[in-house]
């Protein structure tokens, strides 16, 4: 129950604030409030929540986890190592993850604006202040990120619990005025609306889709709480409260016969309007915080999997592993979010830019789920195809209807996703090219030791740890060190750090170390993509593997590559090399990422032509 309450504050903020603008957006598009239309739209909202959120994500997706972790990147890592067409799977997973960044920029802007627009109903004179107030709240939200949210985060659950109770109470009040609205729970009303409305009714699905824009977060945040608390919160609290509120809004429209104004706030009694605006603003801030935290977590996963440049990840709380801060992502998200708020100015305008990125992400998740059904669950093609096919039809319908928004602002999150995907793709290609070039210059261990003996290379006391990307032989950095310093430490450890396709690696499997020549050790450190590497702490365990070298005072040697363009026509295109070089120059230092002691770390520079 405690974890379920916490999940209310972290997981359900986005989908929980959708009633602020979803039905209003759909009815503004339709422009009429007759019973068949309103009941048809309500039926579509309810059954979209059932099929997409309850069946696809809560039931199926959350049953396919990568050692407890969820989300499209964790799913990609899970099935990518088991399926044959890995490049295709990786491309699907990465672009789906990139799309979430686009959604992460739109969500805070549309949520905060939609909450503050309730002030227009308190007094029309507040209207000029809605946008400035939204900008101020958004700036404050991003500015407090470096301090962490551990303290205020404890209040997220109770605040969201109060929010969902308010949704239900308002919805019940509306339903009591027009109980016949409950007939829309019958899916035939939604189907009849789609069939009779033709193409225009189909295009309305783009607005209906807004009710499930936070569903992907349920799967992505599974690692923080586990599946049971999230499922409990959804079934017992969130889903019924959302359905009741949408039904109450629809009942209000049927009773009053108009679609003008803010339908959500019309449900609220006048004396309680100001407290509701305050509660809605708090709920949207919490929803925005969840999106920002999710962007940080996904960035860490992408970095550890080798798909993003090294960025400084700061742990802001000792209590929760998910409490992290990534400065570069925070400030870029802030700039884009503020730009969207200032450009679109109103929540109903921003709705045109919302949904297309999330619908495409959900479509890609369905493809990966089908592969997981076949590869992980070993389902037959007909069974997996039937289940995934149903989800695919729904996802395609929503994505196709959202394409109408493309020129009205839908291109914004797609453009952001394309930029993020481009960075991922170029970084990975550049990293592989650098590794290939370095592996061309390795020297066999036997040859290296023979040369050291032949040249009578002096050995100095102490231990040197060379960090390298090469998995075999002697790395170029060690060869370069001996050639220029004319000396060699008494004990040499060559260490390669790898990231697996699982979130966590058993502690006993973190380090493997072998003596491949007298006083020459080859070590391999392996971490999961959700772990923080700490090499000095890890090497203290070397004695348990037979390597008692006194590594507490070791000197660490880290290579620093200056990227150059190779002119033999075998390298990367010049623009890719230039982009990768810029990313490499601005990436965090390897020593900081691996927590190497600064006073015992030596950087070896070299040019690498790719």
Coordinates of C-alpha atoms in Angstrom, one line a residue:
X1 CA 0.0 0.0 0.0
X2 CA 2.9 2.4 0.8
X3 CA 4.5 1.8 -2.5
X4 CA 1.2 2.2 -4.2
X5 CA 0.7 5.6 -2.7
X6 CA 4.3 6.6 -3.7
X7 CA 3.5 5.4 -7.2
X8 CA 0.5 7.7 -7.4
X9 CA 2.9 10.6 -7.1
X10 CA 5.6 9.5 -9.5
X11 CA 4.0 7.3 -12.1
X12 CA 0.5 8.6 -12.7
X13 CA 1.0 12.3 -12.8
X14 CA 0.9 12.6 -16.6
X15 CA -2.1 10.4 -17.2
X16 CA -3.8 11.7 -14.1
X17 CA -3.9 15.3 -15.3
X18 CA -5.2 14.4 -18.8
X19 CA -8.8 15.2 -17.8
X20 CA -7.8 18.9 -17.6
X21 CA -7.8 19.1 -21.4
X22 CA -8.7 15.8 -23.2
X23 CA -12.5 16.0 -23.5
X24 CA -12.3 19.8 -24.0
X25 CA -9.9 19.3 -27.0
X26 CA -12.1 16.6 -28.6
X27 CA -15.4 18.5 -28.3
X28 CA -13.8 21.7 -29.5
X29 CA -12.8 19.7 -32.7
X30 CA -16.3 18.2 -33.1
X31 CA -18.1 21.5 -32.3
X32 CA -21.4 19.9 -31.2
X33 CA -22.9 18.4 -28.0
X34 CA -25.7 16.1 -29.1
X35 CA -26.2 12.8 -27.2
X36 CA -24.8 10.4 -29.8
X37 CA -21.7 12.4 -30.2
X38 CA -21.0 13.0 -26.5
X39 CA -21.7 9.4 -25.5
X40 CA -19.7 8.1 -28.5
X41 CA -16.7 10.2 -27.5
X42 CA -17.0 9.2 -23.8
X43 CA -17.2 5.5 -24.8
X44 CA -14.0 5.9 -26.9
X45 CA -12.2 7.5 -23.9
X46 CA -13.2 4.7 -21.5
X47 CA -12.3 1.9 -23.9
X48 CA -9.0 3.5 -24.9
X49 CA -8.0 3.5 -21.2
X50 CA -9.1 -0.2 -21.0
X51 CA -7.3 -1.4 -24.2
X52 CA -4.1 0.7 -24.2
X53 CA -3.4 1.2 -20.5
X54 CA -5.1 -1.7 -18.7
X55 CA -4.6 -4.5 -21.3
X56 CA -1.5 -3.5 -23.2
X57 CA 0.7 -1.9 -20.5
X58 CA -0.6 -2.9 -17.1
X59 CA -1.3 -6.5 -18.1
X60 CA 1.0 -7.5 -21.0
X61 CA 4.0 -5.1 -21.0
X62 CA 4.6 -5.1 -17.3
X63 CA 4.8 -8.9 -17.4
X64 CA 7.8 -8.6 -19.7
X65 CA 10.6 -7.0 -17.7
X66 CA 14.3 -6.9 -18.0
X67 CA 15.3 -8.1 -14.5
X68 CA 12.6 -5.9 -13.0
X69 CA 13.2 -2.8 -15.2
X70 CA 10.7 -1.6 -17.8
X71 CA 10.5 1.0 -20.5
X72 CA 11.3 0.8 -24.2
X73 CA 15.1 0.9 -23.8
X74 CA 15.1 -1.9 -21.2
X75 CA 12.8 -3.9 -23.6
X76 CA 15.1 -3.2 -26.5
X77 CA 18.1 -4.4 -24.5
X78 CA 16.1 -7.5 -23.5
X79 CA 15.0 -8.6 -26.9
X80 CA 18.0 -7.1 -28.9
X81 CA 20.3 -9.9 -27.6
X82 CA 17.9 -12.7 -28.4
X83 CA 16.4 -11.7 -31.8
X84 CA 18.3 -12.2 -35.1
X85 CA 17.6 -8.8 -36.6
X86 CA 19.3 -6.8 -34.0
X87 CA 20.0 -3.6 -35.9
X88 CA 16.3 -3.2 -36.7
X89 CA 15.3 -3.8 -33.1
X90 CA 17.9 -1.3 -31.9
X91 CA 16.6 1.3 -34.3
X92 CA 13.0 0.8 -33.2
X93 CA 14.0 1.0 -29.5
X94 CA 16.2 4.0 -29.9
X95 CA 13.8 6.1 -31.9
X96 CA 11.0 5.2 -29.5
X97 CA 13.2 6.4 -26.7
X98 CA 14.1 9.6 -28.6
X99 CA 10.4 10.3 -29.1
X100 CA 9.9 10.3 -25.3
X101 CA 12.2 13.3 -25.1
X102 CA 9.8 15.2 -27.4
X103 CA 6.9 14.2 -25.2
X104 CA 8.9 15.3 -22.1
X105 CA 9.2 18.8 -23.5
X106 CA 5.5 19.2 -24.3
X107 CA 4.0 17.6 -21.2
X108 CA 5.1 20.3 -18.6
X109 CA 4.0 23.1 -20.9
X110 CA 0.5 21.8 -21.7
X111 CA -0.1 20.5 -18.1
X112 CA 0.8 23.7 -16.3
X113 CA -1.0 25.9 -18.8
X114 CA -4.2 23.8 -18.7
X115 CA -4.2 24.0 -14.9
X116 CA -3.7 27.8 -14.7
X117 CA -6.3 28.5 -17.3
X118 CA -8.8 27.8 -14.6
X119 CA -8.1 31.3 -13.3
X120 CA -10.0 32.6 -16.4
X121 CA -13.1 31.2 -14.8
X122 CA -12.4 32.8 -11.4
X123 CA -12.1 36.2 -13.0
X124 CA -11.5 37.1 -16.7
X125 CA -9.0 39.7 -15.6
X126 CA -6.6 36.9 -14.7
X127 CA -6.3 35.9 -18.4
X128 CA -3.2 38.1 -19.2
X129 CA -1.4 36.5 -16.2
X130 CA -1.8 32.9 -17.1
X131 CA 1.1 32.6 -19.5
X132 CA 3.6 34.6 -17.3
X133 CA 2.6 32.5 -14.3
X134 CA 3.1 29.3 -16.3
X135 CA 6.5 30.4 -17.4
X136 CA 7.5 31.3 -13.9
X137 CA 6.4 27.9 -12.5
X138 CA 8.2 26.1 -15.3
X139 CA 11.4 28.0 -14.7
X140 CA 11.2 27.3 -11.0
X141 CA 10.5 23.6 -11.7
X142 CA 13.7 23.2 -13.7
X143 CA 15.8 25.4 -11.4
X144 CA 15.2 23.2 -8.4
X145 CA 16.2 20.0 -10.1
X146 CA 19.9 20.2 -9.1
X147 CA 18.8 20.1 -5.4
X148 CA 16.9 16.9 -5.9
X149 CA 13.3 16.1 -5.0
X150 CA 13.7 13.6 -2.2
X151 CA 12.2 15.9 0.4
X152 CA 9.3 17.3 -1.5
X153 CA 8.8 14.0 -3.3
X154 CA 7.5 12.5 -0.1
X155 CA 4.4 14.7 -0.5
X156 CA 3.8 13.7 -4.1
X157 CA 1.8 10.6 -3.3
X158 CA -0.7 12.3 -0.8
X159 CA -1.2 15.3 -3.1
X160 CA -1.9 13.0 -6.1
X161 CA -4.2 10.9 -3.9
X162 CA -6.2 14.1 -3.0
X163 CA -6.2 15.0 -6.7
X164 CA -7.7 11.7 -7.8
X165 CA -10.3 11.9 -5.0
X166 CA -11.2 15.4 -6.3
X167 CA -11.5 14.0 -9.8
X168 CA -13.9 11.3 -8.6
X169 CA -16.0 13.7 -6.4
X170 CA -16.4 16.2 -9.3
X171 CA -17.3 13.4 -11.7
X172 CA -19.9 11.9 -9.3
X173 CA -21.5 15.4 -9.0
X174 CA -21.8 15.6 -12.8
X175 CA -23.1 12.1 -13.2
X176 CA -25.9 12.7 -10.6
X177 CA -27.2 15.5 -12.9
X178 CA -27.4 13.2 -15.9
X179 CA -27.0 9.5 -14.9
X180 CA -27.9 8.3 -18.5
X181 CA -24.3 9.2 -19.4
X182 CA -23.2 5.8 -17.9
X183 CA -24.6 4.1 -21.0
X184 CA -21.4 5.1 -22.7
X185 CA -19.6 2.3 -20.8
X186 CA -21.0 0.1 -23.6
X187 CA -18.3 0.0 -26.4
X188 CA -21.0 0.0 -29.1
X189 CA -21.5 3.7 -28.6
X190 CA -17.9 4.4 -29.5
X191 CA -18.0 2.0 -32.5
X192 CA -21.3 3.6 -33.7
X193 CA -19.8 7.1 -33.5
X194 CA -16.7 6.0 -35.5
X195 CA -18.9 4.2 -38.2
X196 CA -21.4 7.0 -38.6
X197 CA -18.9 9.8 -38.4
X198 CA -16.7 8.5 -41.2
X199 CA -13.3 10.2 -41.8
X200 CA -14.0 13.1 -39.5
X201 CA -14.8 10.8 -36.6
X202 CA -11.7 8.8 -37.3
X203 CA -9.6 12.0 -37.1
X204 CA -11.1 12.7 -33.7
X205 CA -9.1 9.8 -32.3
X206 CA -6.1 12.1 -32.2
X207 CA -7.8 14.0 -29.4
X208 CA -9.1 10.9 -27.7
X209 CA -5.6 9.6 -27.6
X210 CA -4.7 12.4 -25.1
X211 CA -6.3 10.4 -22.3
X212 CA -3.5 7.8 -22.4
X213 CA -0.4 10.0 -23.0
X214 CA 1.1 8.9 -19.7
X215 CA 0.6 5.2 -20.2
X216 CA 4.2 4.6 -21.3
X217 CA 5.4 6.0 -17.9
X218 CA 3.7 3.1 -16.1
X219 CA 6.0 0.7 -17.9
X220 CA 9.1 2.9 -17.7
X221 CA 8.9 3.5 -14.0
X222 CA 8.3 -0.2 -13.1
X223 CA 11.8 -0.6 -11.9
X224 CA 11.3 2.0 -9.1
X225 CA 8.3 0.4 -7.5
X226 CA 7.7 -3.1 -9.1
X227 CA 4.7 -4.1 -11.0
X228 CA 2.3 -5.0 -8.2
X229 CA 2.1 -1.5 -6.6
X230 CA 1.6 0.1 -10.0
X231 CA -1.1 -2.3 -10.9
X232 CA -2.8 -1.9 -7.6
X233 CA -2.8 1.9 -7.9
X234 CA -4.2 1.8 -11.4
X235 CA -7.0 -0.7 -10.8
X236 CA -8.1 0.6 -7.4
X237 CA -7.6 4.3 -7.7
X238 CA -6.5 5.9 -11.0
X239 CA -8.6 4.1 -13.6
X240 CA -12.0 4.4 -11.8
X241 CA -11.3 8.0 -10.9
X242 CA -10.5 8.9 -14.5
X243 CA -13.5 7.1 -15.9
X244 CA -15.8 8.8 -13.3
X245 CA -14.4 12.3 -14.1
X246 CA -14.7 11.9 -17.8
X247 CA -18.3 10.6 -17.4
X248 CA -19.0 13.6 -15.1
X249 CA -17.6 16.1 -17.8
X250 CA -19.7 14.4 -20.5
X251 CA -22.8 14.6 -18.3
X252 CA -22.2 18.3 -17.7
X253 CA -22.0 18.8 -21.5
X254 CA -25.2 16.9 -22.1
X255 CA -27.1 18.8 -19.4
X256 CA -25.9 22.2 -20.5
X257 CA -25.8 21.5 -24.2
X258 CA -22.7 23.5 -24.9
X259 CA -19.0 22.9 -25.5
X260 CA -17.6 26.4 -24.9
X261 CA -15.4 27.2 -22.0
X262 CA -13.4 24.9 -19.8
X263 CA -15.5 21.8 -19.3
X264 CA -13.3 20.4 -16.5
X265 CA -13.6 23.5 -14.2
X266 CA -17.3 23.8 -14.9
X267 CA -17.8 20.7 -12.8
X268 CA -16.4 22.4 -9.8
X269 CA -18.7 24.4 -7.4
X270 CA -17.9 28.1 -7.4
X271 CA -16.5 28.5 -3.9
X272 CA -14.1 25.6 -4.5
X273 CA -12.8 26.8 -7.8
X274 CA -9.6 28.6 -6.5
X275 CA -8.6 25.6 -4.3
X276 CA -9.1 23.3 -7.3
X277 CA -6.9 25.5 -9.5
X278 CA -4.2 25.4 -6.8
X279 CA -4.5 21.6 -6.5
X280 CA -4.5 21.2 -10.3
X281 CA -1.4 23.3 -10.5
X282 CA 0.3 21.1 -7.9
X283 CA -0.8 18.0 -9.8
X284 CA 0.6 19.3 -13.1
X285 CA 3.9 20.2 -11.4
X286 CA 4.1 16.7 -10.0
X287 CA 3.3 15.3 -13.5
X288 CA 6.0 17.5 -15.0
X289 CA 8.5 16.3 -12.4
X290 CA 7.8 12.7 -13.2
X291 CA 8.5 13.4 -16.9
X292 CA 11.7 15.2 -16.1
X293 CA 12.9 12.4 -13.8
X294 CA 12.0 9.9 -16.4
X295 CA 14.1 11.7 -19.0
X296 CA 17.0 11.6 -16.5
X297 CA 16.6 7.9 -16.0
X298 CA 16.4 7.1 -19.7
X299 CA 19.5 9.2 -20.4
X300 CA 21.4 7.2 -17.8
X301 CA 20.3 4.0 -19.5
X302 CA 21.3 5.3 -22.9
X303 CA 24.7 6.4 -21.7
X304 CA 25.4 3.1 -20.0
X305 CA 24.3 1.2 -23.1
X306 CA 26.7 3.2 -25.2
X307 CA 24.1 5.2 -27.2
X308 CA 24.7 8.7 -25.7
X309 CA 27.8 10.7 -24.9
X310 CA 29.1 10.6 -21.3
X311 CA 27.1 13.1 -19.2
X312 CA 27.6 13.8 -15.6
X313 CA 24.9 12.0 -13.6
X314 CA 24.5 13.2 -10.0
X315 CA 22.8 11.2 -7.3
X316 CA 20.6 13.6 -5.4
X317 CA 19.4 11.3 -2.7
X318 CA 20.8 8.3 -0.8
X319 CA 17.3 7.0 -0.3
X320 CA 16.2 6.4 -3.9
X321 CA 18.3 5.1 -6.8
X322 CA 16.0 6.9 -9.2
X323 CA 16.7 10.3 -7.6
X324 CA 19.3 11.6 -10.1
X325 CA 20.1 14.8 -11.9
X326 CA 21.6 15.2 -15.4
X327 CA 22.4 18.9 -16.0
X328 CA 22.6 19.0 -19.7
X329 CA 19.3 17.3 -20.2
X330 CA 17.6 19.5 -17.6
X331 CA 18.6 22.8 -19.1
X332 CA 17.9 21.7 -22.7
X333 CA 14.5 20.5 -21.7
X334 CA 13.8 23.8 -19.9
X335 CA 14.7 25.8 -23.0
X336 CA 12.5 23.7 -25.3
X337 CA 9.6 23.6 -22.8
X338 CA 9.6 27.4 -22.3
X339 CA 9.9 27.9 -26.1
X340 CA 6.8 25.7 -26.6
X341 CA 4.8 27.6 -23.9
X342 CA 5.7 31.0 -25.4
X343 CA 5.1 29.9 -29.0
X344 CA 1.7 28.2 -28.5
X345 CA 0.5 30.3 -25.4
X346 CA -2.6 28.1 -24.7
X347 CA -3.1 24.5 -23.8
X348 CA -5.6 23.8 -26.6
X349 CA -3.0 25.1 -29.1
X350 CA -0.3 22.9 -27.6
X351 CA -2.7 19.9 -27.9
X352 CA -2.0 19.9 -31.6
X353 CA 1.7 19.2 -30.8
X354 CA 0.9 16.6 -28.3
X355 CA 0.2 12.9 -28.9
X356 CA 2.0 12.2 -32.2
X357 CA 5.3 11.4 -30.5
X358 CA 3.7 9.2 -27.8
X359 CA 1.5 7.3 -30.3
X360 CA 4.5 6.5 -32.4
X361 CA 6.4 5.4 -29.2
X362 CA 3.5 3.1 -28.3
X363 CA 3.5 1.7 -31.9
X364 CA 7.2 0.8 -31.6
X365 CA 6.7 -0.7 -28.1
X366 CA 4.0 -3.0 -29.6
X367 CA 6.5 -4.3 -32.2
X368 CA 9.1 -5.0 -29.5
X369 CA 6.4 -6.7 -27.4
X370 CA 5.6 -9.0 -30.3
X371 CA 9.2 -10.0 -30.5
X372 CA 9.3 -10.6 -26.7
X373 CA 6.2 -12.8 -26.9
X374 CA 8.0 -14.9 -29.5
X375 CA 11.5 -14.9 -28.0
X376 CA 10.9 -14.6 -24.3
X377 CA 7.6 -16.3 -23.7
X378 CA 8.0 -18.7 -26.7
X379 CA 4.4 -18.0 -27.9
X380 CA 3.5 -19.4 -31.3
X381 CA 3.3 -16.9 -34.2
X382 CA -0.6 -17.1 -34.4
X383 CA -1.0 -16.4 -30.7
X384 CA 1.6 -13.7 -30.5
X385 CA 0.3 -12.2 -33.7
X386 CA -3.3 -12.1 -32.5
X387 CA -2.5 -10.4 -29.3
X388 CA 0.1 -7.9 -30.7
X389 CA -2.0 -7.5 -33.8
X390 CA -4.9 -6.1 -31.7
X391 CA -2.6 -3.6 -30.1
X392 CA -1.1 -2.8 -33.4
X393 CA -4.4 -1.9 -35.0
X394 CA -5.3 0.4 -32.1
X395 CA -1.8 2.0 -32.2
X396 CA -1.9 2.5 -35.9
X397 CA -5.4 4.1 -35.7
X398 CA -4.2 6.6 -33.1
X399 CA -0.9 7.4 -34.9
X400 CA -2.6 7.9 -38.2
X401 CA -5.2 10.2 -36.8
X402 CA -2.5 12.1 -35.0
X403 CA -0.7 12.7 -38.3
X404 CA -3.3 15.4 -39.0
X405 CA -1.6 17.5 -36.3
X406 CA 1.7 17.3 -38.1
X407 CA 1.7 20.8 -39.6
X408 CA -0.1 22.3 -36.7
X409 CA 2.7 21.7 -34.3
X410 CA 3.1 17.9 -34.3
X411 CA 6.4 18.3 -36.1
X412 CA 7.9 19.8 -33.0
X413 CA 8.3 16.6 -30.9
X414 CA 9.2 14.6 -34.1
X415 CA 11.9 17.1 -34.9
X416 CA 13.3 16.9 -31.3
X417 CA 13.2 13.1 -31.5
X418 CA 15.0 13.1 -34.8
X419 CA 17.8 15.3 -33.3
X420 CA 18.1 13.0 -30.2
X421 CA 18.1 9.9 -32.4
X422 CA 20.8 11.5 -34.7
X423 CA 23.0 12.1 -31.6
X424 CA 22.6 8.5 -30.5
X425 CA 23.3 7.1 -33.9
X426 CA 26.4 9.3 -34.6
X427 CA 27.8 8.7 -31.1
X428 CA 27.5 4.9 -31.4
X429 CA 29.0 4.9 -34.9
X430 CA 31.9 7.1 -33.8
X431 CA 32.6 5.0 -30.7
X432 CA 32.7 1.8 -32.8
X433 CA 35.1 3.5 -35.3
X434 CA 37.4 4.6 -32.5
X435 CA 37.4 1.1 -31.0
X436 CA 38.2 -0.4 -34.4
X437 CA 41.1 1.9 -34.9
X438 CA 42.6 1.3 -31.5
X439 CA 42.3 -2.5 -31.9
X440 CA 44.5 -2.1 -35.1
X441 CA 47.4 -1.0 -32.9
X442 CA 47.5 -3.6 -30.2
X443 CA 50.5 -5.6 -29.3
X444 CA 50.5 -9.2 -28.1
X445 CA 51.4 -9.6 -24.5
X446 CA 54.3 -12.0 -25.2
X447 CA 55.8 -9.6 -27.7
X448 CA 55.4 -6.7 -25.4
X449 CA 57.1 -8.4 -22.4
X450 CA 59.9 -9.7 -24.7
X451 CA 60.5 -6.2 -26.0
X452 CA 60.6 -4.8 -22.4
X453 CA 63.2 -7.4 -21.4
X454 CA 65.3 -6.9 -24.6
X455 CA 65.3 -3.1 -24.1
X456 CA 66.0 -3.6 -20.4
X457 CA 63.1 -1.3 -19.6
X458 CA 63.4 -0.3 -15.9
X459 CA 60.6 -1.3 -13.5
X460 CA 59.6 1.2 -10.9
X461 CA 57.7 0.4 -7.7
X462 CA 53.9 0.6 -7.7
X463 CA 50.9 -0.5 -9.7
X464 CA 49.5 1.1 -12.8
X465 CA 45.9 0.6 -14.0
X466 CA 45.4 1.3 -17.7
X467 CA 41.8 1.9 -18.7
X468 CA 41.2 0.7 -22.3
X469 CA 38.5 -0.3 -24.8
X470 CA 40.5 -3.1 -26.2
X471 CA 39.5 -6.5 -24.9
X472 CA 42.7 -8.4 -25.7
X473 CA 46.5 -7.9 -26.0
X474 CA 48.3 -4.8 -24.8
X475 CA 46.4 -1.5 -25.4
X476 CA 48.0 1.4 -27.4
X477 CA 48.0 3.6 -24.3
X478 CA 50.4 1.3 -22.5
X479 CA 52.7 0.9 -25.5
X480 CA 52.7 4.7 -25.9
X481 CA 53.5 5.1 -22.1
X482 CA 56.5 2.9 -22.3
X483 CA 57.9 4.4 -25.5
X484 CA 57.8 8.0 -24.1
X485 CA 58.6 7.4 -20.4
X486 CA 61.1 4.6 -20.9
X487 CA 59.9 2.9 -17.7
X488 CA 57.3 0.4 -16.6
X489 CA 55.5 -0.1 -13.3
X490 CA 56.3 -3.2 -11.3
X491 CA 52.7 -4.3 -11.6
X492 CA 50.4 -3.7 -14.6
X493 CA 46.6 -4.0 -14.7
X494 CA 44.8 -3.5 -18.0
X495 CA 41.1 -2.9 -17.3
X496 CA 38.2 -2.9 -19.6
X497 CA 34.8 -1.6 -18.4
X498 CA 31.7 -3.1 -20.1
X499 CA 28.0 -2.6 -19.7
X500 CA 25.7 -5.5 -20.1
X501 CA 22.1 -5.6 -21.5
X502 CA 20.7 -6.2 -18.0
X503 CA 19.9 -3.5 -15.4
X504 CA 22.0 -5.0 -12.7
X505 CA 24.9 -7.5 -12.5
X506 CA 25.4 -9.7 -9.5
X507 CA 28.1 -8.4 -7.2
X508 CA 30.2 -11.5 -7.6
X509 CA 30.3 -11.0 -11.4
X510 CA 31.4 -7.4 -11.4
X511 CA 35.1 -8.2 -11.6
X512 CA 37.0 -10.9 -13.5
X513 CA 40.8 -10.7 -13.3
X514 CA 43.6 -13.0 -14.6
X515 CA 47.4 -12.9 -14.6
X516 CA 48.3 -13.4 -18.2
X517 CA 52.1 -12.7 -17.8
X518 CA 54.3 -12.2 -14.7
X519 CA 53.0 -9.1 -12.9
X520 CA 50.7 -8.4 -15.8
X521 CA 47.0 -8.6 -15.2
X522 CA 44.0 -8.4 -17.5
X523 CA 40.8 -7.3 -15.7
X524 CA 37.2 -6.9 -16.9
X525 CA 34.6 -4.9 -15.0
X526 CA 31.0 -5.5 -15.9
X527 CA 28.0 -3.4 -14.8
X528 CA 24.4 -3.3 -15.6
X529 CA 22.9 -0.3 -17.5
X530 CA 21.3 1.0 -14.3
X531 CA 24.4 0.8 -12.1
X532 CA 27.0 3.5 -11.2
X533 CA 30.6 2.3 -11.9
X534 CA 33.1 2.9 -9.1
X535 CA 36.4 1.4 -10.2
X536 CA 38.6 2.1 -7.1
X537 CA 36.0 0.4 -4.9
X538 CA 35.7 -2.5 -7.3
X539 CA 39.4 -3.1 -7.5
X540 CA 39.6 -3.5 -3.7
X541 CA 38.0 -6.9 -4.4
X542 CA 40.9 -7.9 -6.7
X543 CA 42.6 -9.7 -3.7
X544 CA 39.7 -12.1 -3.6
X545 CA 40.6 -13.1 -7.2
X546 CA 44.2 -13.7 -6.4
X547 CA 45.5 -10.3 -7.4
X548 CA 46.8 -8.8 -4.1
X549 CA 48.7 -5.8 -5.5
X550 CA 47.8 -3.1 -3.1
X551 CA 45.5 -1.3 -5.5
X552 CA 44.5 1.3 -3.0
X553 CA 47.4 3.6 -4.1
X554 CA 47.4 2.6 -7.8
X555 CA 48.0 5.2 -10.6
X556 CA 45.2 5.2 -13.2
X557 CA 46.0 5.9 -16.9
X558 CA 43.2 7.1 -19.1
X559 CA 43.5 7.7 -22.8
X560 CA 42.1 10.9 -24.3
X561 CA 41.4 10.7 -28.0
X562 CA 41.6 13.8 -30.3
X563 CA 39.4 12.8 -33.2
X564 CA 40.7 13.4 -36.7
X565 CA 39.4 12.6 -40.1
X566 CA 41.1 9.9 -42.0
X567 CA 41.8 10.7 -45.7
X568 CA 42.0 7.2 -47.1
X569 CA 38.3 7.0 -47.9
X570 CA 37.7 4.3 -45.3
X571 CA 36.5 6.4 -42.5
X572 CA 33.2 7.9 -41.5
X573 CA 31.7 10.7 -43.6
X574 CA 33.3 14.0 -42.7
X575 CA 30.1 15.4 -41.2
X576 CA 29.7 12.4 -38.9
X577 CA 33.3 12.6 -37.8
X578 CA 32.9 16.3 -37.1
X579 CA 29.7 15.7 -35.0
X580 CA 31.3 12.9 -33.1
X581 CA 34.4 14.9 -32.4
X582 CA 32.3 17.7 -31.0
X583 CA 30.3 15.3 -28.8
X584 CA 33.6 13.7 -27.6
X585 CA 35.1 17.1 -26.7
X586 CA 32.1 18.0 -24.6
X587 CA 31.4 14.7 -23.0
X588 CA 32.2 14.2 -19.3
X589 CA 35.7 12.9 -18.5
X590 CA 36.1 9.2 -18.2
X591 CA 37.7 9.6 -14.8
X592 CA 34.6 11.4 -13.5
X593 CA 32.2 8.8 -14.8
X594 CA 34.3 5.9 -13.4
X595 CA 35.0 7.8 -10.1
X596 CA 38.7 7.7 -10.4
X597 CA 40.7 9.7 -7.9
X598 CA 41.8 12.9 -9.6
X599 CA 45.2 13.1 -7.8
X600 CA 46.2 9.6 -9.1
X601 CA 44.8 9.8 -12.6
X602 CA 47.1 10.5 -15.6
X603 CA 45.6 11.4 -19.0
X604 CA 47.4 10.1 -22.1
X605 CA 46.5 12.1 -25.2
X606 CA 46.6 10.7 -28.8
X607 CA 45.1 11.4 -32.2
X608 CA 42.7 8.8 -33.6
X609 CA 41.8 9.0 -37.2
X610 CA 38.3 7.7 -38.0

